[in-house]
Each structure stands twice: as C-alpha cells, then as structure tokens.
Amino acid sequence: MDNNSDIIISQEEDNQEDRDTQVSQDQKEEKRYEIEEEEEEDEDEEYEEEEEEEEEEEEEEEEEEEEEEEEEEEEEEEDEDEDDNNFIQYIKEAKSNSNNKTNNGYGGNSHTKSPIPTSNDPKKRKFDNFESKDEEKEIEDEKINISSFSERENQLLNRFIKSEKERSAELQITKDQLNGSIHKNKIEYEKNLTQLEKRISFFEQKILKKNNKIEKLKTIIQEKENFILDIQKNQNKSIIEQIRSMEYLAMIKKILSEHHNYSFEEGEEHIIIESLMNQIK
C-alpha cells in the first residue's frame, strides 16, 4: 500500500511539474507577444508622426505658392488697370487739344468765327485781301493741328501696342508658371499616391501579421486544451488503475493468507501479487 501511495504521489508530482513547465512557457510566450506588440505600436506612432510632418510641410508649401500667385495676379491687374487708364487719358487729352484748336480756328464756333465780307458790301471790299490771308493761315494751322493730332494718336497707338505686347508676354509667363505648377502638382500627386500605396501595403502586412499571430495563438490554446484533457484523462486512468491494483493486491493477499497460509516477506508480496495480476490480465 505504501509503494502504491508513493507511485501515486510521484505521478502527481510529475504531472504538477509538467503543468508548471507549461505555465512557465506560456508566460514567456505571452511576455514575448507583449514586447512585440509594444514595438509595433512604437513603429506605428513613428510612422504616423512622419506622415503628419510631411502633410504639414506640404500644406505650408501650398499656402506659400497660393500667396505668391495671388500677389502676382494683383500686380498684373494693377498694371493692366494703370495701362488702360493711361491710354484713356491720352485719348481724352488728344481729343481735347484737337477740339480746342478746331474751335479757335476756321470752321469752329460761329460766335468766334470772323465774318466773311461780301463783294456787294463796298465798305468791306478793302478787307477782302486781308480776310483771304487769314483764312489761308487758319487752314494751314488746321493742317498742322491735324498732323500733330495724327502724330499724337500714332504715339498713343504705339504705346498701346507696346503695352499689349508686354501684357501678352506676362500672360505667357503666367501660362508657363501655371503649366509648371500643374506639372509640380502632378509630381506631388504621384508622390502622395506612392506614399498612400506604401501605407496601405504597410497596414496590409500588419493585418496579415496580426492574423498569423491570432492563428498561432489559437493553435497554442488548442494545444493547451488538448494537453489539459490528456492530463485529466491520464490522471483519471491512473487513479482507476491504482484503485484496481490496490483492490487486487488486497484481495489476493487475503486469499493467500487465509486459504494457503502463505506468509510474505517484506517486499516479496508485491512481486508475487504483481506477477499474478499480470497473469490475470
């Protein structure tokens, strides 16, 4: 009976050692998973911080570009308005000067025009020659005025053409800048798209890694459950066998002692009884 108790105790100790070993392994595995999780969280935080810094830099660059474009547009509008106002002022001045000269000369206002004497008026015949000279002078002055006015208009027209050419050149520069901006935005878009694809790939890999961990944990849990079931099964089987063995030993010992007057030496009874049990089985 003492040996059987020792066997049971020894088996229980072995089972307890197995359980302790498994628990220790589980704790180490859980600690390793926790460290990996912390490292992944740190990587995610660093990645997100880098993304935020890049986005802030891009926003600042876009704001600076927009401010520069607005300033250029305002300067262009001011230049255009100034050119238009100057041209209009030139035209008004030219017309005003022409009208003043015309009104003061021949064919102007009837109130200021000198009366033309007729040949039937004997009192004014002596002024005919004088009036004729005045008319010729006025006509000559008018021709000079017309020539001067045409020259002034040509100057204004040339200035206007020059202004339009400068404006056309500025528009071409603006067009080139817009094309450059479009090209730059396209490059920026492709860069952002590449970063987005990398980020998607990063999270896909992370999700895949998480899924693999989950599957591995499921496998470990299943193994633990099977291990526990095996231990319980072996314990139950061992207990049943031990109980049966003890019952057989007690019964055989009783039979041999009572009916055959057989005395056992210390340790011998177990050998004989175990031999008989093996034959019975």
Coordinates of C-alpha atoms in Angstrom, one line a residue:
M1 CA 0.0 0.0 0.0
D2 CA 2.9 2.4 0.8
N3 CA 4.5 1.7 -2.5
N4 CA 1.3 2.4 -4.4
S5 CA 0.9 5.7 -2.5
D6 CA 4.4 6.6 -3.4
I7 CA 3.7 5.8 -7.1
I8 CA 0.5 8.0 -7.0
I9 CA 2.4 10.8 -5.3
S10 CA 5.2 10.5 -7.8
Q11 CA 2.9 10.7 -10.7
E12 CA 1.1 13.7 -9.3
E13 CA 4.4 15.4 -8.8
D14 CA 5.4 14.7 -12.4
N15 CA 2.1 16.0 -13.6
Q16 CA 2.5 19.1 -11.5
E17 CA 5.9 19.6 -12.9
D18 CA 4.6 19.3 -16.4
R19 CA 1.9 21.8 -15.6
D20 CA 4.4 24.2 -14.1
T21 CA 6.6 23.9 -17.1
Q22 CA 3.8 24.6 -19.4
V23 CA 2.6 27.6 -17.4
S24 CA 6.2 29.0 -17.4
Q25 CA 6.4 28.5 -21.2
D26 CA 3.0 30.2 -21.6
Q27 CA 4.1 33.1 -19.5
K28 CA 7.3 33.5 -21.6
E29 CA 5.3 33.3 -24.8
E30 CA 2.8 36.0 -23.6
K31 CA 5.7 38.2 -22.5
R32 CA 7.3 37.9 -25.9
Y33 CA 4.0 38.8 -27.6
E34 CA 3.6 41.8 -25.3
I35 CA 7.1 43.1 -26.3
E36 CA 6.3 42.6 -30.0
E37 CA 3.0 44.5 -29.6
E38 CA 4.8 47.4 -27.9
E39 CA 7.4 47.5 -30.6
E40 CA 4.7 47.5 -33.3
E41 CA 2.9 50.3 -31.5
D42 CA 6.1 52.4 -31.4
E43 CA 6.6 51.8 -35.1
D44 CA 3.1 52.9 -35.8
E45 CA 3.4 56.1 -33.8
E46 CA 6.7 57.0 -35.5
Y47 CA 5.2 56.3 -38.9
E48 CA 2.1 58.5 -38.1
E49 CA 4.3 61.3 -36.8
E50 CA 6.3 61.3 -40.0
E51 CA 3.1 61.4 -42.1
E52 CA 1.8 64.3 -40.1
E53 CA 5.1 66.3 -40.5
E54 CA 5.1 65.7 -44.3
E55 CA 1.5 66.8 -44.5
E56 CA 2.2 70.0 -42.6
E57 CA 5.2 70.8 -44.8
E58 CA 3.1 70.2 -47.9
E59 CA 0.3 72.5 -46.6
E60 CA 2.8 75.2 -45.8
E61 CA 4.3 75.0 -49.3
E62 CA 0.9 75.1 -50.9
E63 CA -0.1 78.2 -48.9
E64 CA 3.1 80.0 -49.9
E65 CA 2.5 79.2 -53.6
E66 CA -1.1 80.4 -53.3
E67 CA 0.1 83.6 -51.7
E68 CA 2.7 84.2 -54.4
E69 CA 0.2 83.5 -57.2
E70 CA -2.3 85.9 -55.6
E71 CA 0.3 88.7 -55.3
E72 CA 1.3 88.2 -58.9
E73 CA -2.3 88.3 -60.1
E74 CA -2.9 91.5 -58.1
E75 CA 0.2 93.1 -59.5
E76 CA -0.8 92.1 -63.1
E77 CA -4.3 93.5 -62.5
E78 CA -2.9 96.8 -61.2
D79 CA -0.5 97.1 -64.2
E80 CA -3.4 96.4 -66.6
D81 CA -5.7 99.0 -64.9
E82 CA -2.9 101.5 -65.0
D83 CA -2.2 100.9 -68.7
D84 CA -5.9 101.2 -69.5
N85 CA -6.2 104.4 -67.6
N86 CA -3.2 105.9 -69.2
F87 CA -4.4 105.1 -72.6
I88 CA -7.8 106.5 -72.0
Q89 CA -6.3 109.7 -70.5
Y90 CA -4.0 110.0 -73.6
I91 CA -7.0 109.8 -75.9
K92 CA -9.0 112.3 -73.9
E93 CA -6.1 114.7 -73.9
A94 CA -5.6 114.4 -77.6
K95 CA -9.3 114.9 -78.4
S96 CA -9.5 117.8 -76.0
N97 CA -6.5 119.5 -77.6
S98 CA -7.8 118.9 -81.1
N99 CA -11.2 120.3 -80.2
N100 CA -9.7 123.4 -78.6
K101 CA -7.6 124.1 -81.7
T102 CA -10.5 123.5 -84.0
N103 CA -12.9 125.7 -82.1
N104 CA -10.3 128.5 -82.0
G105 CA -9.6 128.2 -85.8
Y106 CA -11.5 128.1 -89.1
G107 CA -14.8 126.2 -89.0
G108 CA -15.1 126.5 -85.3
N109 CA -17.7 128.1 -83.1
S110 CA -20.0 130.6 -85.1
H111 CA -19.6 133.1 -82.2
T112 CA -15.9 133.3 -82.6
K113 CA -15.6 132.9 -86.4
S114 CA -14.7 136.1 -88.3
P115 CA -17.5 137.2 -90.7
I116 CA -16.7 136.8 -94.4
P117 CA -17.3 140.1 -96.2
T118 CA -19.3 140.1 -99.5
S119 CA -18.4 141.8 -102.7
N120 CA -21.6 143.7 -102.6
D121 CA -20.6 145.5 -99.4
P122 CA -18.5 148.5 -100.6
K123 CA -17.4 149.2 -97.0
K124 CA -15.8 145.8 -96.6
R125 CA -14.2 145.2 -100.0
K126 CA -10.9 146.7 -98.9
F127 CA -10.7 143.8 -96.3
D128 CA -11.1 141.0 -98.8
N129 CA -7.4 140.6 -99.3
F130 CA -6.8 140.6 -95.5
E131 CA -9.6 138.1 -94.8
S132 CA -8.3 135.8 -97.5
K133 CA -4.8 135.7 -95.9
D134 CA -6.4 134.9 -92.5
E135 CA -8.3 132.0 -94.0
E136 CA -5.2 130.6 -95.6
K137 CA -3.4 130.9 -92.3
E138 CA -6.2 129.2 -90.4
I139 CA -6.3 126.3 -93.0
E140 CA -2.6 125.9 -92.7
D141 CA -2.8 125.9 -88.9
E142 CA -5.6 123.3 -89.1
K143 CA -3.4 121.1 -91.3
I144 CA -0.7 121.4 -88.7
N145 CA -3.2 120.6 -85.9
I146 CA -4.4 117.6 -87.8
S147 CA -0.9 116.4 -88.5
S148 CA 0.0 116.9 -84.8
F149 CA -3.1 115.1 -83.7
S150 CA -2.3 112.1 -86.0
E151 CA 1.2 112.0 -84.7
R152 CA -0.1 112.0 -81.1
E153 CA -2.5 109.3 -82.0
N154 CA 0.3 107.2 -83.5
Q155 CA 2.3 107.7 -80.4
L156 CA -0.6 106.6 -78.2
L157 CA -1.3 103.7 -80.5
N158 CA 2.4 102.6 -80.4
R159 CA 2.3 102.8 -76.6
F160 CA -0.9 100.8 -76.5
I161 CA 0.7 98.2 -78.8
K162 CA 3.8 98.1 -76.7
S163 CA 1.6 97.7 -73.6
E164 CA -0.4 94.9 -75.2
K165 CA 2.9 93.1 -76.1
E166 CA 4.1 93.4 -72.6
R167 CA 0.8 92.1 -71.3
S168 CA 0.9 89.2 -73.8
A169 CA 4.5 88.4 -72.6
E170 CA 3.3 88.5 -69.0
L171 CA 0.4 86.2 -69.8
Q172 CA 2.8 83.8 -71.5
I173 CA 4.9 83.9 -68.4
T174 CA 1.8 83.2 -66.3
K175 CA 0.8 80.4 -68.6
D176 CA 4.3 78.9 -68.2
Q177 CA 4.1 79.2 -64.5
L178 CA 0.7 77.6 -64.4
N179 CA 2.0 74.7 -66.6
G180 CA 4.9 74.4 -64.2
S181 CA 2.5 74.4 -61.3
I182 CA 0.4 71.7 -62.9
H183 CA 3.5 69.6 -63.6
K184 CA 4.6 70.1 -60.0
N185 CA 1.1 69.2 -58.7
K186 CA 1.2 66.1 -60.8
I187 CA 4.5 65.0 -59.4
E188 CA 3.2 65.8 -55.9
Y189 CA 0.1 63.8 -56.6
E190 CA 2.1 60.8 -57.8
K191 CA 4.4 61.1 -54.7
N192 CA 1.3 61.2 -52.4
L193 CA -0.2 58.2 -54.3
T194 CA 3.1 56.3 -53.9
Q195 CA 3.1 57.1 -50.1
L196 CA -0.5 56.0 -49.8
E197 CA 0.2 52.7 -51.6
K198 CA 3.2 52.2 -49.3
R199 CA 1.0 52.9 -46.3
I200 CA -1.7 50.6 -47.5
S201 CA 0.9 47.9 -48.0
F202 CA 2.3 48.5 -44.6
F203 CA -1.1 48.1 -42.9
E204 CA -1.9 45.0 -45.0
Q205 CA 1.3 43.4 -43.8
K206 CA 0.5 44.4 -40.3
I207 CA -3.0 42.9 -40.6
L208 CA -1.5 39.8 -42.1
K209 CA 1.0 39.6 -39.2
K210 CA -1.8 40.1 -36.7
N211 CA -3.9 37.3 -38.3
N212 CA -0.9 35.0 -38.2
K213 CA -0.5 35.7 -34.5
I214 CA -4.1 35.1 -33.9
E215 CA -3.9 31.7 -35.7
K216 CA -0.8 30.9 -33.8
L217 CA -2.5 31.8 -30.5
K218 CA -5.5 29.7 -31.5
T219 CA -3.2 26.7 -32.1
I220 CA -1.4 27.3 -28.8
I221 CA -4.7 27.5 -27.0
Q222 CA -5.9 24.3 -28.7
E223 CA -2.7 22.5 -27.7
K224 CA -3.1 23.7 -24.1
E225 CA -6.7 22.4 -24.1
N226 CA -5.5 19.0 -25.5
F227 CA -2.7 18.9 -23.0
I228 CA -5.1 19.6 -20.1
L229 CA -7.5 17.0 -21.5
D230 CA -4.7 14.5 -21.8
I231 CA -3.5 15.2 -18.2
Q232 CA -7.1 14.8 -16.9
K233 CA -7.5 11.6 -18.9
N234 CA -4.2 10.2 -17.7
Q235 CA -5.0 11.2 -14.2
N236 CA -8.4 9.5 -14.3
K237 CA -6.9 6.4 -15.9
S238 CA -4.1 6.3 -13.4
I239 CA -6.4 6.7 -10.5
I240 CA -8.7 4.0 -11.7
E241 CA -5.7 1.6 -12.4
Q242 CA -4.3 2.4 -9.0
I243 CA -7.6 1.7 -7.3
R244 CA -7.9 -1.6 -9.1
S245 CA -4.4 -2.6 -8.4
M246 CA -4.9 -1.9 -4.7
E247 CA -8.1 -3.9 -4.7
Y248 CA -6.4 -6.8 -6.5
L249 CA -3.5 -6.7 -4.1
A250 CA -5.6 -6.7 -1.1
M251 CA -7.9 -9.5 -2.4
I252 CA -5.0 -11.7 -3.4
K253 CA -3.1 -11.2 -0.2
K254 CA -6.2 -12.0 1.7
I255 CA -6.8 -15.2 -0.2
L256 CA -3.3 -16.4 0.0
S257 CA -3.1 -15.6 3.7
E258 CA -6.4 -17.2 4.7
H259 CA -6.5 -20.3 2.4
H260 CA -2.9 -21.1 1.8
N261 CA -1.3 -19.9 5.0
Y262 CA 1.2 -18.2 2.9
S263 CA 3.4 -15.6 4.6
F264 CA 5.0 -12.8 2.7
E265 CA 8.4 -11.5 3.4
E266 CA 8.9 -7.7 3.2
G267 CA 8.8 -6.7 -0.4
E268 CA 8.1 -10.2 -1.7
E269 CA 4.4 -9.9 -1.6
H270 CA 4.3 -7.1 -4.2
I271 CA 6.4 -9.1 -6.6
I272 CA 4.2 -12.2 -6.3
I273 CA 1.0 -10.2 -6.5
E274 CA 2.1 -8.2 -9.4
S275 CA 3.1 -11.4 -11.2
L276 CA -0.3 -12.9 -10.5
M277 CA -2.1 -9.7 -11.7
N278 CA -0.2 -9.8 -14.9
Q279 CA -1.3 -13.4 -15.5
I280 CA -4.9 -12.4 -14.7
K281 CA -4.8 -9.5 -17.2

